[in-house]
CSV table of N, CA and C in Angstrom, one decimal:
chain,number,residue,atom,x,y,z
V,1,UNK,N,-10.9,37.5,37.5
V,1,UNK,CA,-9.6,37.0,37.4
V,1,UNK,C,-9.4,35.9,38.5
V,2,UNK,N,-8.7,34.8,38.2
V,2,UNK,CA,-8.5,33.8,39.2
V,2,UNK,C,-7.6,34.2,40.3
V,3,UNK,N,-7.8,33.6,41.4
V,3,UNK,CA,-6.9,33.9,42.6
V,3,UNK,C,-5.5,33.5,42.2
V,4,UNK,N,-4.4,34.4,42.4
V,4,UNK,CA,-3.1,34.1,42.1
V,4,UNK,C,-2.5,32.8,42.7
V,5,UNK,N,-3.0,32.4,43.9
V,5,UNK,CA,-2.5,31.2,44.5
V,5,UNK,C,-3.1,30.0,43.7
V,6,UNK,N,-4.3,30.0,43.3
V,6,UNK,CA,-4.9,28.9,42.6
V,6,UNK,C,-4.2,28.8,41.2
V,7,UNK,N,-4.0,30.0,40.6
V,7,UNK,CA,-3.3,30.0,39.3
V,7,UNK,C,-1.9,29.3,39.3
V,8,UNK,N,-1.1,29.7,40.4
V,8,UNK,CA,0.2,29.1,40.5
V,8,UNK,C,0.1,27.6,40.8
V,9,UNK,N,-0.9,27.2,41.6
V,9,UNK,CA,-1.1,25.8,41.8
V,9,UNK,C,-1.4,25.0,40.5
V,10,UNK,N,-2.3,25.6,39.8
V,10,UNK,CA,-2.7,25.0,38.5
V,10,UNK,C,-1.5,24.9,37.5
V,11,UNK,N,-0.7,26.0,37.5
V,11,UNK,CA,0.5,26.0,36.6
V,11,UNK,C,1.5,24.9,37.0
V,12,UNK,N,1.7,24.7,38.3
V,12,UNK,CA,2.7,23.7,38.8
V,12,UNK,C,2.1,22.3,38.5
V,13,UNK,N,0.8,22.1,38.7
V,13,UNK,CA,0.2,20.8,38.4
V,13,UNK,C,0.3,20.5,36.9
V,14,UNK,N,0.1,21.5,36.1
V,14,UNK,CA,0.2,21.3,34.6
V,14,UNK,C,1.6,21.0,34.2
V,15,UNK,N,2.6,21.6,34.8
V,15,UNK,CA,4.0,21.4,34.5
V,15,UNK,C,4.4,19.9,34.9
V,16,UNK,N,3.9,19.5,36.1
V,16,UNK,CA,4.2,18.1,36.6
V,16,UNK,C,3.6,17.1,35.6
V,17,UNK,N,2.4,17.4,35.1
V,17,UNK,CA,1.7,16.5,34.2
V,17,UNK,C,2.5,16.4,32.9
V,18,UNK,N,2.9,17.5,32.4
V,18,UNK,CA,3.7,17.6,31.1
V,18,UNK,C,5.1,17.0,31.2
V,19,UNK,N,5.6,16.8,32.4
V,19,UNK,CA,6.9,16.2,32.6
V,19,UNK,C,6.9,14.7,32.7
V,20,UNK,N,5.7,14.1,32.7
V,20,UNK,CA,5.6,12.7,32.9
V,20,UNK,C,6.3,12.0,31.7
V,21,UNK,N,7.0,10.9,32.1
V,21,UNK,CA,7.8,10.1,31.1
V,21,UNK,C,6.9,9.7,29.9
V,22,UNK,N,5.7,9.3,30.1
V,22,UNK,CA,4.9,8.8,29.0
V,22,UNK,C,4.5,9.9,28.0
V,23,UNK,N,4.7,11.2,28.3
V,23,UNK,CA,4.4,12.2,27.4
V,23,UNK,C,5.6,12.8,26.7
V,24,UNK,N,6.7,12.1,26.7
V,24,UNK,CA,7.9,12.6,26.0
V,24,UNK,C,7.7,12.6,24.5
V,25,UNK,N,8.5,13.3,23.8
V,25,UNK,CA,8.4,13.4,22.3
V,25,UNK,C,8.5,12.1,21.7
V,26,UNK,N,9.6,11.3,22.0
V,26,UNK,CA,9.8,10.0,21.4
V,26,UNK,C,8.7,9.0,21.6
V,27,UNK,N,8.2,9.0,22.9
V,27,UNK,CA,7.2,8.0,23.2
V,27,UNK,C,5.8,8.2,22.8
V,28,UNK,N,5.4,9.5,22.7
V,28,UNK,CA,4.1,9.8,22.4
V,28,UNK,C,3.9,10.5,21.0
V,29,UNK,N,4.6,11.6,20.9
V,29,UNK,CA,4.4,12.4,19.7
V,29,UNK,C,4.9,11.9,18.4
V,30,UNK,N,6.1,11.3,18.4
V,30,UNK,CA,6.7,10.7,17.2
V,30,UNK,C,5.8,9.6,16.6
V,31,UNK,N,5.4,8.7,17.5
V,31,UNK,CA,4.5,7.6,16.9
V,31,UNK,C,3.2,8.2,16.3
V,32,UNK,N,2.6,9.2,17.0
V,32,UNK,CA,1.4,9.8,16.5
V,32,UNK,C,1.6,10.5,15.1
V,33,UNK,N,2.6,11.2,15.0
V,33,UNK,CA,3.0,11.9,13.8
V,33,UNK,C,3.3,10.9,12.7
V,34,UNK,N,4.1,9.9,13.1
V,34,UNK,CA,4.5,8.9,12.1
V,34,UNK,C,3.2,8.1,11.6
V,35,UNK,N,2.3,7.8,12.4
V,35,UNK,CA,1.1,7.1,12.0
V,35,UNK,C,0.3,8.0,11.0
V,36,UNK,N,0.2,9.3,11.3
V,36,UNK,CA,-0.5,10.2,10.4
V,36,UNK,C,0.2,10.3,9.0
V,37,UNK,N,1.5,10.4,9.1
V,37,UNK,CA,2.3,10.4,7.8
V,37,UNK,C,2.1,9.2,7.0
V,38,UNK,N,2.1,8.0,7.7
V,38,UNK,CA,2.0,6.7,7.0
V,38,UNK,C,0.6,6.6,6.4
V,39,UNK,N,-0.4,7.1,7.1
V,39,UNK,CA,-1.8,7.0,6.6
V,39,UNK,C,-1.9,7.9,5.3
V,40,UNK,N,-1.3,9.0,5.4
V,40,UNK,CA,-1.3,9.9,4.2
V,40,UNK,C,-0.6,9.4,3.0
V,41,UNK,N,0.6,8.7,3.3
V,41,UNK,CA,1.4,8.3,2.2
V,41,UNK,C,1.0,6.9,1.6
V,42,UNK,N,0.4,6.1,2.4
V,42,UNK,CA,0.0,4.7,2.0
V,42,UNK,C,-1.5,4.6,1.9
V,43,UNK,N,-2.1,5.4,1.1
V,43,UNK,CA,-3.5,5.3,0.9
V,43,UNK,C,-3.8,4.1,0.0
V,44,UNK,N,-4.7,3.2,0.4
V,44,UNK,CA,-5.1,2.1,-0.3
V,44,UNK,C,-5.9,2.5,-1.6
V,45,UNK,N,-5.5,1.9,-2.7
V,45,UNK,CA,-6.2,2.2,-3.9
V,45,UNK,C,-7.2,1.1,-4.2
V,46,UNK,N,-8.2,1.4,-4.9
V,46,UNK,CA,-9.1,0.4,-5.4
V,46,UNK,C,-8.3,-0.6,-6.3
V,47,UNK,N,-8.6,-1.9,-6.1
V,47,UNK,CA,-7.8,-2.8,-7.0
V,47,UNK,C,-8.2,-2.6,-8.5
V,48,UNK,N,-7.2,-2.9,-9.3
V,48,UNK,CA,-7.4,-2.9,-10.7
V,48,UNK,C,-8.0,-4.3,-11.1
V,49,UNK,N,-9.2,-4.3,-11.7
V,49,UNK,CA,-9.9,-5.6,-12.0
V,49,UNK,C,-10.1,-5.7,-13.4
V,50,UNK,N,-10.1,-7.0,-13.9
V,50,UNK,CA,-10.4,-7.3,-15.2
V,50,UNK,C,-11.1,-8.7,-15.3
V,51,UNK,N,-12.1,-8.8,-16.0
V,51,UNK,CA,-12.8,-10.1,-16.2
V,51,UNK,C,-12.6,-10.6,-17.6
V,52,UNK,N,-12.1,-11.8,-17.7
V,52,UNK,CA,-11.8,-12.4,-19.0
V,52,UNK,C,-12.6,-13.7,-19.1
V,53,UNK,N,-13.3,-13.9,-20.2
V,53,UNK,CA,-14.1,-15.1,-20.4
V,53,UNK,C,-13.2,-16.2,-21.0
V,54,UNK,N,-13.3,-17.4,-20.6
V,54,UNK,CA,-12.5,-18.5,-21.2
V,54,UNK,C,-11.1,-18.5,-20.9
V,55,UNK,N,-10.6,-18.0,-19.7
V,55,UNK,CA,-9.2,-18.0,-19.4
V,55,UNK,C,-9.1,-18.6,-18.0
V,56,UNK,N,-8.1,-19.5,-17.8
V,56,UNK,CA,-7.9,-20.2,-16.5
V,56,UNK,C,-6.9,-19.4,-15.7
V,57,UNK,N,-6.9,-19.6,-14.4
V,57,UNK,CA,-5.9,-18.9,-13.5
V,57,UNK,C,-4.5,-19.2,-14.0
V,58,UNK,N,-4.2,-20.5,-14.3
V,58,UNK,CA,-2.9,-20.9,-14.7
V,58,UNK,C,-2.4,-20.2,-16.0
V,59,UNK,N,-3.3,-20.1,-16.9
V,59,UNK,CA,-3.0,-19.5,-18.2
V,59,UNK,C,-2.8,-17.9,-18.0
V,60,UNK,N,-3.7,-17.4,-17.1
V,60,UNK,CA,-3.6,-15.9,-16.9
V,60,UNK,C,-2.2,-15.6,-16.3
V,61,UNK,N,-1.8,-16.4,-15.3
V,61,UNK,CA,-0.5,-16.2,-14.6
V,61,UNK,C,0.6,-16.4,-15.6
V,62,UNK,N,0.5,-17.4,-16.4
V,62,UNK,CA,1.6,-17.7,-17.4
V,62,UNK,C,1.7,-16.6,-18.4
V,63,UNK,N,0.6,-15.9,-18.7
V,63,UNK,CA,0.6,-14.8,-19.6
V,63,UNK,C,1.1,-13.5,-18.9
V,64,UNK,N,0.7,-13.3,-17.7
V,64,UNK,CA,1.1,-12.1,-16.9
V,64,UNK,C,2.7,-12.1,-16.6
V,65,UNK,N,3.3,-13.2,-16.4
V,65,UNK,CA,4.7,-13.2,-16.0
V,65,UNK,C,5.6,-12.5,-17.1
V,66,UNK,N,5.5,-12.9,-18.4
V,66,UNK,CA,6.3,-12.2,-19.4
V,66,UNK,C,5.9,-10.7,-19.6
V,67,UNK,N,4.6,-10.5,-19.5
V,67,UNK,CA,4.1,-9.1,-19.6
V,67,UNK,C,4.7,-8.2,-18.6
V,68,UNK,N,4.6,-8.7,-17.3
V,68,UNK,CA,5.2,-7.9,-16.2
V,68,UNK,C,6.7,-7.8,-16.3
V,69,UNK,N,7.3,-8.9,-16.8
V,69,UNK,CA,8.8,-8.9,-16.9
V,69,UNK,C,9.3,-7.8,-17.9
V,70,UNK,N,8.5,-7.6,-19.0
V,70,UNK,CA,8.9,-6.6,-20.0
V,70,UNK,C,8.9,-5.2,-19.3
V,71,UNK,N,8.1,-5.0,-18.3
V,71,UNK,CA,8.0,-3.7,-17.5
V,71,UNK,C,9.1,-3.7,-16.4
V,72,UNK,N,9.9,-4.8,-16.3
V,72,UNK,CA,10.9,-4.8,-15.2
V,72,UNK,C,10.3,-5.3,-13.9
V,73,UNK,N,9.1,-5.9,-13.9
V,73,UNK,CA,8.5,-6.3,-12.7
V,73,UNK,C,8.8,-7.8,-12.6
V,74,UNK,N,9.4,-8.3,-11.5
V,74,UNK,CA,9.7,-9.7,-11.4
V,74,UNK,C,8.6,-10.4,-10.5
V,75,UNK,N,8.4,-11.7,-10.9
V,75,UNK,CA,7.4,-12.5,-10.1
V,75,UNK,C,8.2,-13.1,-9.0
V,76,UNK,N,7.6,-12.9,-7.8
V,76,UNK,CA,8.3,-13.4,-6.5
V,76,UNK,C,7.8,-14.8,-6.2
V,77,UNK,N,6.5,-15.0,-6.3
V,77,UNK,CA,5.9,-16.3,-6.0
V,77,UNK,C,4.5,-16.4,-6.7
V,78,UNK,N,4.2,-17.7,-7.0
V,78,UNK,CA,2.9,-17.9,-7.7
V,78,UNK,C,2.3,-19.2,-7.0
V,79,UNK,N,1.0,-19.1,-6.7
V,79,UNK,CA,0.3,-20.2,-6.2
V,79,UNK,C,-1.0,-20.3,-7.0
V,80,UNK,N,-1.0,-21.2,-8.0
V,80,UNK,CA,-2.1,-21.3,-9.0
V,80,UNK,C,-3.4,-21.8,-8.2
V,81,UNK,N,-3.2,-22.8,-7.3
V,81,UNK,CA,-4.3,-23.4,-6.6
V,81,UNK,C,-5.1,-22.3,-5.8
V,82,UNK,N,-4.3,-21.4,-5.2
V,82,UNK,CA,-5.0,-20.3,-4.4
V,82,UNK,C,-5.3,-19.1,-5.2
V,83,UNK,N,-4.8,-19.0,-6.5
V,83,UNK,CA,-5.1,-17.9,-7.3
V,83,UNK,C,-4.3,-16.6,-6.9
V,84,UNK,N,-3.1,-16.8,-6.4
V,84,UNK,CA,-2.3,-15.7,-5.8
V,84,UNK,C,-0.9,-15.6,-6.5
V,85,UNK,N,-0.6,-14.4,-6.9
V,85,UNK,CA,0.8,-14.2,-7.5
V,85,UNK,C,1.3,-13.0,-6.8
V,86,UNK,N,2.5,-13.1,-6.3
V,86,UNK,CA,3.2,-11.9,-5.7
V,86,UNK,C,4.3,-11.5,-6.7
V,87,UNK,N,4.3,-10.2,-6.9
V,87,UNK,CA,5.3,-9.6,-7.9
V,87,UNK,C,5.8,-8.3,-7.2
V,88,UNK,N,7.0,-7.8,-7.8
V,88,UNK,CA,7.5,-6.5,-7.3
V,88,UNK,C,8.4,-5.9,-8.4
V,89,UNK,N,8.3,-4.6,-8.4
V,89,UNK,CA,9.2,-3.9,-9.2
V,89,UNK,C,10.5,-3.7,-8.2
V,90,UNK,N,11.6,-4.4,-8.5
V,90,UNK,CA,12.7,-4.4,-7.6
V,90,UNK,C,13.2,-3.1,-7.2
V,91,UNK,N,13.8,-3.0,-6.0
V,91,UNK,CA,14.4,-1.8,-5.5
V,91,UNK,C,15.6,-1.5,-6.3
V,92,UNK,N,15.9,-0.2,-6.4
V,92,UNK,CA,17.1,0.3,-7.1
V,92,UNK,C,17.8,1.2,-6.1
V,93,UNK,N,18.9,1.7,-6.5
V,93,UNK,CA,19.7,2.6,-5.7
V,93,UNK,C,18.9,3.9,-5.4
V,94,UNK,N,17.9,4.2,-6.3
V,94,UNK,CA,17.2,5.4,-6.2
V,94,UNK,C,15.8,5.3,-5.7
V,95,UNK,N,15.2,4.1,-5.6
V,95,UNK,CA,13.9,3.9,-5.1
V,95,UNK,C,13.7,2.6,-4.4
V,96,UNK,N,12.6,2.5,-3.6
V,96,UNK,CA,12.3,1.3,-2.9
V,96,UNK,C,11.5,0.3,-3.8
V,97,UNK,N,11.4,-0.9,-3.4
V,97,UNK,CA,10.6,-1.9,-4.2
V,97,UNK,C,9.1,-1.6,-4.1
V,98,UNK,N,8.4,-1.9,-5.2
V,98,UNK,CA,7.0,-1.7,-5.3
V,98,UNK,C,6.3,-3.0,-5.3
V,99,UNK,N,5.7,-3.4,-4.2
V,99,UNK,CA,5.0,-4.8,-4.2
V,99,UNK,C,3.7,-4.7,-4.9
V,100,UNK,N,3.4,-5.8,-5.6
V,100,UNK,CA,2.2,-5.9,-6.3
V,100,UNK,C,1.6,-7.3,-6.0
V,101,UNK,N,0.3,-7.4,-5.6
V,101,UNK,CA,-0.4,-8.6,-5.4
V,101,UNK,C,-1.4,-8.8,-6.5
V,102,UNK,N,-1.4,-10.0,-7.0
V,102,UNK,CA,-2.3,-10.4,-8.1
V,102,UNK,C,-3.2,-11.5,-7.6
V,103,UNK,N,-4.5,-11.3,-7.7
V,103,UNK,CA,-5.4,-12.4,-7.3
V,103,UNK,C,-6.3,-12.7,-8.4
V,104,UNK,N,-6.5,-14.0,-8.6
V,104,UNK,CA,-7.4,-14.5,-9.7
V,104,UNK,C,-8.4,-15.5,-9.2
V,105,UNK,N,-9.6,-15.4,-9.7
V,105,UNK,CA,-10.6,-16.3,-9.3
V,105,UNK,C,-11.5,-16.6,-10.5
V,106,UNK,N,-11.9,-17.9,-10.5
V,106,UNK,CA,-12.8,-18.4,-11.6
V,106,UNK,C,-14.2,-18.6,-11.1
V,107,UNK,N,-15.2,-18.1,-11.9
V,107,UNK,CA,-16.6,-18.3,-11.6
V,107,UNK,C,-17.2,-18.8,-12.9
V,108,UNK,N,-17.6,-20.0,-13.0
V,108,UNK,CA,-18.1,-20.6,-14.2
V,108,UNK,C,-17.0,-20.5,-15.3
V,109,UNK,N,-17.2,-19.8,-16.3
V,109,UNK,CA,-16.3,-19.6,-17.4
V,109,UNK,C,-15.7,-18.2,-17.4
V,110,UNK,N,-15.8,-17.5,-16.3
V,110,UNK,CA,-15.3,-16.1,-16.2
V,110,UNK,C,-14.2,-16.0,-15.2
V,111,UNK,N,-13.1,-15.5,-15.6
V,111,UNK,CA,-11.9,-15.3,-14.7
V,111,UNK,C,-11.8,-13.8,-14.3
V,112,UNK,N,-11.7,-13.6,-13.1
V,112,UNK,CA,-11.5,-12.2,-12.6
V,112,UNK,C,-10.1,-12.1,-12.1
V,113,UNK,N,-9.4,-11.1,-12.6
V,113,UNK,CA,-8.0,-10.9,-12.1
V,113,UNK,C,-7.9,-9.5,-11.5
V,114,UNK,N,-7.4,-9.4,-10.3
V,114,UNK,CA,-7.2,-8.2,-9.5
V,114,UNK,C,-5.7,-7.9,-9.3
V,115,UNK,N,-5.3,-6.7,-9.4
V,115,UNK,CA,-3.9,-6.3,-9.1
V,115,UNK,C,-4.0,-5.2,-8.0
V,116,UNK,N,-3.3,-5.4,-6.9
V,116,UNK,CA,-3.4,-4.4,-5.8
V,116,UNK,C,-2.0,-4.0,-5.6
V,117,UNK,N,-1.8,-2.7,-5.5
V,117,UNK,CA,-0.4,-2.2,-5.2
V,117,UNK,C,-0.6,-1.0,-4.2
V,118,UNK,N,0.4,-0.8,-3.4
V,118,UNK,CA,0.5,0.3,-2.5
V,118,UNK,C,1.8,1.0,-2.8
V,119,UNK,N,1.8,2.3,-3.0
V,119,UNK,CA,3.0,3.0,-3.3
V,119,UNK,C,3.7,3.4,-2.0
V,120,UNK,N,4.8,2.7,-1.6
V,120,UNK,CA,5.6,3.2,-0.4
V,120,UNK,C,6.3,4.4,-0.7
V,121,UNK,N,6.7,5.1,0.4
V,121,UNK,CA,7.5,6.3,0.2
V,121,UNK,C,8.8,5.9,-0.4
V,122,UNK,N,9.4,6.7,-1.2
V,122,UNK,CA,10.7,6.3,-1.9
V,122,UNK,C,10.5,5.8,-3.3
V,123,UNK,N,9.2,5.5,-3.7
V,123,UNK,CA,9.0,5.1,-5.1
V,123,UNK,C,8.8,6.4,-5.9
V,124,UNK,N,9.6,6.5,-6.9
V,124,UNK,CA,9.6,7.7,-7.7
V,124,UNK,C,8.4,7.9,-8.6
V,125,UNK,N,7.7,6.8,-9.0
V,125,UNK,CA,6.6,6.9,-10.0
V,125,UNK,C,5.4,7.4,-9.3
V,126,UNK,N,4.5,8.0,-10.0
V,126,UNK,CA,3.2,8.5,-9.5
V,126,UNK,C,2.2,7.3,-9.5
V,127,UNK,N,1.1,7.4,-8.8
V,127,UNK,CA,0.1,6.4,-8.8
V,127,UNK,C,-0.5,6.2,-10.2
V,128,UNK,N,-0.7,7.3,-10.9
V,128,UNK,CA,-1.3,7.2,-12.2
V,128,UNK,C,-0.4,6.4,-13.2
V,129,UNK,N,0.9,6.7,-13.1
V,129,UNK,CA,1.9,6.0,-13.9
V,129,UNK,C,1.9,4.5,-13.7
V,130,UNK,N,1.9,4.1,-12.4
V,130,UNK,CA,1.9,2.7,-12.1
V,130,UNK,C,0.6,2.1,-12.5
V,131,UNK,N,-0.5,2.8,-12.2
V,131,UNK,CA,-1.8,2.2,-12.6
V,131,UNK,C,-1.9,2.0,-14.1
V,132,UNK,N,-1.4,2.9,-14.9
V,132,UNK,CA,-1.4,2.8,-16.3
V,132,UNK,C,-0.6,1.6,-16.8
V,133,UNK,N,0.6,1.4,-16.2
V,133,UNK,CA,1.4,0.2,-16.6
V,133,UNK,C,0.7,-1.1,-16.2
V,134,UNK,N,0.1,-1.1,-15.1
V,134,UNK,CA,-0.6,-2.4,-14.6
V,134,UNK,C,-1.9,-2.6,-15.4
V,135,UNK,N,-2.6,-1.5,-15.7
V,135,UNK,CA,-3.8,-1.7,-16.6
V,135,UNK,C,-3.4,-2.2,-18.0
V,136,UNK,N,-2.3,-1.6,-18.5
V,136,UNK,CA,-1.9,-2.1,-19.8
V,136,UNK,C,-1.5,-3.6,-19.7
V,137,UNK,N,-0.9,-4.0,-18.6
V,137,UNK,CA,-0.6,-5.4,-18.5
V,137,UNK,C,-1.8,-6.3,-18.4
V,138,UNK,N,-2.8,-5.9,-17.7
V,138,UNK,CA,-4.1,-6.6,-17.6
V,138,UNK,C,-4.8,-6.7,-18.9
V,139,UNK,N,-4.7,-5.6,-19.7
V,139,UNK,CA,-5.4,-5.6,-21.0
V,139,UNK,C,-4.7,-6.5,-22.0
V,140,UNK,N,-3.5,-7.0,-21.8
V,140,UNK,CA,-2.8,-7.9,-22.7
V,140,UNK,C,-3.2,-9.3,-22.5
V,141,UNK,N,-4.0,-9.6,-21.4
V,141,UNK,CA,-4.4,-11.0,-21.2
V,141,UNK,C,-5.4,-11.4,-22.3
V,142,UNK,N,-5.1,-12.6,-22.9
V,142,UNK,CA,-5.9,-13.1,-24.0
V,142,UNK,C,-6.7,-14.3,-23.6
V,143,UNK,N,-8.0,-14.4,-24.0
V,143,UNK,CA,-8.8,-15.6,-23.7
V,143,UNK,C,-8.3,-16.8,-24.6
V,144,UNK,N,-8.7,-18.0,-24.3
V,144,UNK,CA,-8.2,-19.2,-25.0
V,144,UNK,C,-8.4,-19.1,-26.5
V,145,UNK,N,-9.5,-18.5,-26.9
V,145,UNK,CA,-9.9,-18.5,-28.4
V,145,UNK,C,-9.0,-17.7,-29.2
V,146,UNK,N,-8.1,-16.8,-28.6
V,146,UNK,CA,-7.3,-16.0,-29.5
V,146,UNK,C,-5.9,-16.5,-29.5
């Protein structure tokens, strides 16, 4: 058994250490817990990819706009030269906005379109539901010949 004098000294040292300002709940523990919660809630998903032969970036984006609009997703910005389109399912009184990034790149005669989304907390839909809607949107892209 440790000497009672040493034990009391250790206890006081530990109390002084735990009373340091940098170890308070708001400064240390809340950010740590918040970071863990955010990591758990905002897991990055693999992008949804589709390759279409004979389709240009401009044509793919012009086809995607009305397809996404039918699902209530509005196009925020489009940069055809960079192959980037930003879209979002707008926020409502009951849920936060769902941002969607669309990337398109051409390699020879093959166009690859990627859709990336992250479900923030406050979005009522499940990942699978959102994924299904976006996959359906990508599957509606038509090559030039059709």
